Structure formats: C-alpha cells, structure tokens
C-alpha cells in the first residue's frame, strides 16, 4: 500500500511539474482605455438546443466575465418566436437562431419568427433572412465538418465568422501528425489552471480570408467572431447535441474570458432593453466593431480610421475617392505585439511595439483593415482583428442581375383543362388539382395537406408529365400565389427518377417566377450533376417538410404556366 501511495504521489508530482512547464503564458494585463465600445459575445448555445445551461445561467457567466451583451443562437428553423431583448444579470441578451442549410450553418439575429421553417439551400435561407429583416452570419467557414462549413460564397450573406474557437480545436483534432495531438493534450491538462489562455493558444488562422476579401472588395461584409459556446466537449466527429458523451468544458465563463466582440455604438446604453438592442444591432449591421482574443491580453482598446479630402471614417464605413488616404491605428497593444495593416490580402505596413501607427496609403479603391498579432509563443495568434474601411465610390453597387431573356414559350396550362397534370403524395398526405376562376381568368388551384406527426418524408406534388422531355426548352415560367407566405420546390425528374430543384418563395400577392433548368440543384445524390433536358419526364411543384411543417394544409394558385426558351 505504501509503495502504491508513493508511486501515485510521484505520478501526480510529475504531472504537476509537466503542467507548470507547458502552461501557456498568463494573459497580459494592459492598461484599460475607453475606446467607445462595449464588449460581448455572439453565437452562444443554451439548453434550449445543444448547450449545457439555461439563458439565465449563461448570462450570469457573461456578467462575471465583464461582458455587456450576449446573442443566443440556439439551433432551429426560425419559426420559434425569439425572446424579446432583455437584461439578465445586467447583460443585454438578444435571441437569434442558427439554421442548418445544405451549404452550411447560418446565424440569423434581429429577426422575427419566420412564417415557415427555414432550411434547404443556403442561398434560399440567406434570401429568407434578408426578407424578414434579419442580419445573417455565415458560420464557421473553416469547419472540418462539411455539414457545418459554409459553402455558398455567391449568396449575399451579411457577415462571416473569421474566428470560431470551437472550429479551431476541431481543426487541430483532425490535423495529421503528433504536433496537433500534443497541443490538444497539453490544452486538456492545462485547462484547469489557465482556461482562457488555453482556448486562445488553440486558435487557428482562418482559411476564408481570401474569399472574404474578394467579396468585401465588391460589397460590405462584416467580419465577426463567434464563440460557438456550448459548454460541452464531445468526440471530434460529433456535435454537442449528437452525442451522449460530453464533458462540461470549455465552460461558458472561460469561453467568455477568452474572446470578445467590441461594438462601437453611437449612443450610450440606457438600461431599456428594446432601445439598447436597437442601438447595438445598428452598430453590428454597420460593421462598427472589432474582435479581440482576451486570452492573450486584456482589456483591449482599438480604433482604425481612414482620412482623405472627403473626411474621416472608421471600421465598417465607406469613404469616397478623394486623394491619398491616411490610416491611423490606435491601441493599447502590449510590448512585443505587431500591428499589421492590410489592403485586402496584401500587407501594406507592419510595425512592432507601437500603440499609435500611421500609414500613408494610396488614393484608389481599397479595402483597409488592421490586425494586431501576439508574438508571445508559437505559432503567433491574432489578438485584434478590425473590420475594414472601404475606399470606393460611395454610390458604387453591384449591377442588378440581368433578367432572363425569353425568346419563345409554349403554354402548358390553357385555363380550360388539366391535361398532362396530376398530383402525387405520400401515403398519408393529400393533394388535389382543380380549375378555379380568378381575377385574370381561370387558374389552376393546387390544394395540399401534409400528414401530421414527426417529419418522416411527407410531401405533396403537382406534376406536369413530359413524355418527350424538354430538350428544346431552357426553363419554366408561371404566375403564382398562395394563401400564406411559404416556400415550394420547383423540381424536375428524369428517366432514372433522379430529381433536381430550385426553391421559390410565394405569398398572397401573385407574382411571375422564371426558373431555368441550369439553375437547378440535385435533390440528394444524383447520377449526374445537372439534368439532361431530353431525359426529363416530370416537372413538379413540391411541398415537403424542408420548408413546411407536418400537418400543414394550404392552397396555391397558378396561371400562365409555360415552358420557355431563352437566349442564356
């Protein structure tokens, strides 16, 4: 027994001294300076989805960490009415949602409940969030898990996460070689002693910088950080909500002490939650913010300005072309930290050991942003990352998309008969098609009723038979309205029963829709990427559980339906 105790003591002593030798440097306490920002965290999960604790518990942890605001983003389809802004433990709490799409996860905040479930293609969810007035963030673009990683770089999302600590440890876990495993093992053992520093030491550089810069050179895109806090650690291949095996760390408070988003508001918070939330969201939407890794040094202070003959602007703002630009970076960076100024992905200035850095830049269009990098430890980690200032013509905007130029069309509904049309549905759902009088002549009335219960593949389809295919056509055009706002799927099916689709939004106002076959995306796994037009056998208008709840019934009216030929 004595030998066992001695051996145990020796092992514990060895672990203790090993931990002392491998601890990351304690975060640097820098002189506090008021830079006009308030600190908070975006992208937090609670027990309402796959997080550990209630919103009240999470807010209390944020208060202990010194934060002023939180944005909850529990997983969902956006149909749950968000909680109104409220103060919990003195922290302003906003309620958002993280929506799963076929092209990654999308965080939506400052948005009312959706009248129908959001989901499906990423471009459709981005469109829906914008229609509902929300602010959307493309989440964890660096994730090693394809179902989490943002993939649609053509969708007009509002912001993108260029820092996500949850993604960082997943990247290390899936990196080959002992080096990554060694860093994770050290982090696991060191975490109880210096949790914020450990989280900071595991942060990986983003791989999405070039894509963000290319898009931001054309339009404003807010670069932001998401904590993705769950207070759960699961196996590397699982999400916190997918596994019964989870450890309760990194804890909320540790995560909140490791990083923060600093928002420069244009009015002081008053303690009135609704009014304060409006002030906060106005600043976030405008990109008046920077992100900081507090596990390296705290409390941060930072400002980036750009000046030319037309005036002075700060992060997130647009400055017109007006001669040479003077950039000014101010911070309370500790000794040894490096300030780097970029134009897009190009470094234009580097300065070490400075808290006041001036750069004389050019006079042409540019995307200027700054970062301050810690040189303590290897590899270096970005301590502060700013949003850019945009130097461009103030009225510059992307040209509108060209409408599809229709050369010819062949009607497939004449208002007198339903020849060639039928309905399909699963065994428990119902569908029917009739001709009904409308304000502009007869319309096709498509009625559906999805079976209730759990979502197990319920669907209802209005089907146009295409026995000879559609080889001479490029798409379909029709006028449509519904008895409520909803999304329906325009699909084609070929001789192998493979399907391709494009989701469309419809509401009570009749509107013309044109869908080209070239714009269709596969439904599930298909034999080929795009449908062969001569092999098409069915054109379908599908209502399913992607965007409609089980148990829902409704009506859709269609007129002027035609197959079209276009010049594109």
PDB file of C-alpha atoms in Angstrom, residues 68 98 160 174 196 463 499 534 562:
ATOM      1  CA  UNK A  68     -22.221  43.790 -21.650  1.00  0.00           C
ATOM      2  CA  UNK A  98     -28.637  29.058 -36.082  1.00  0.00           C
ATOM      3  CA  UNK A 160     -18.918  35.929 -41.814  1.00  0.00           C
ATOM      4  CA  UNK A 174      -8.318  16.332 -37.427  1.00  0.00           C
ATOM      5  CA  UNK A 196      -8.845  31.422 -21.260  1.00  0.00           C
ATOM      6  CA  UNK A 463     -46.936  17.152 -61.531  1.00  0.00           C
ATOM      7  CA  UNK A 499     -34.528  14.920 -59.161  1.00  0.00           C
ATOM      8  CA  UNK A 534     -34.137  15.224 -73.190  1.00  0.00           C
ATOM      9  CA  UNK A 562     -45.293  27.804 -69.894  1.00  0.00           C
TER      10      UNK A 562
END
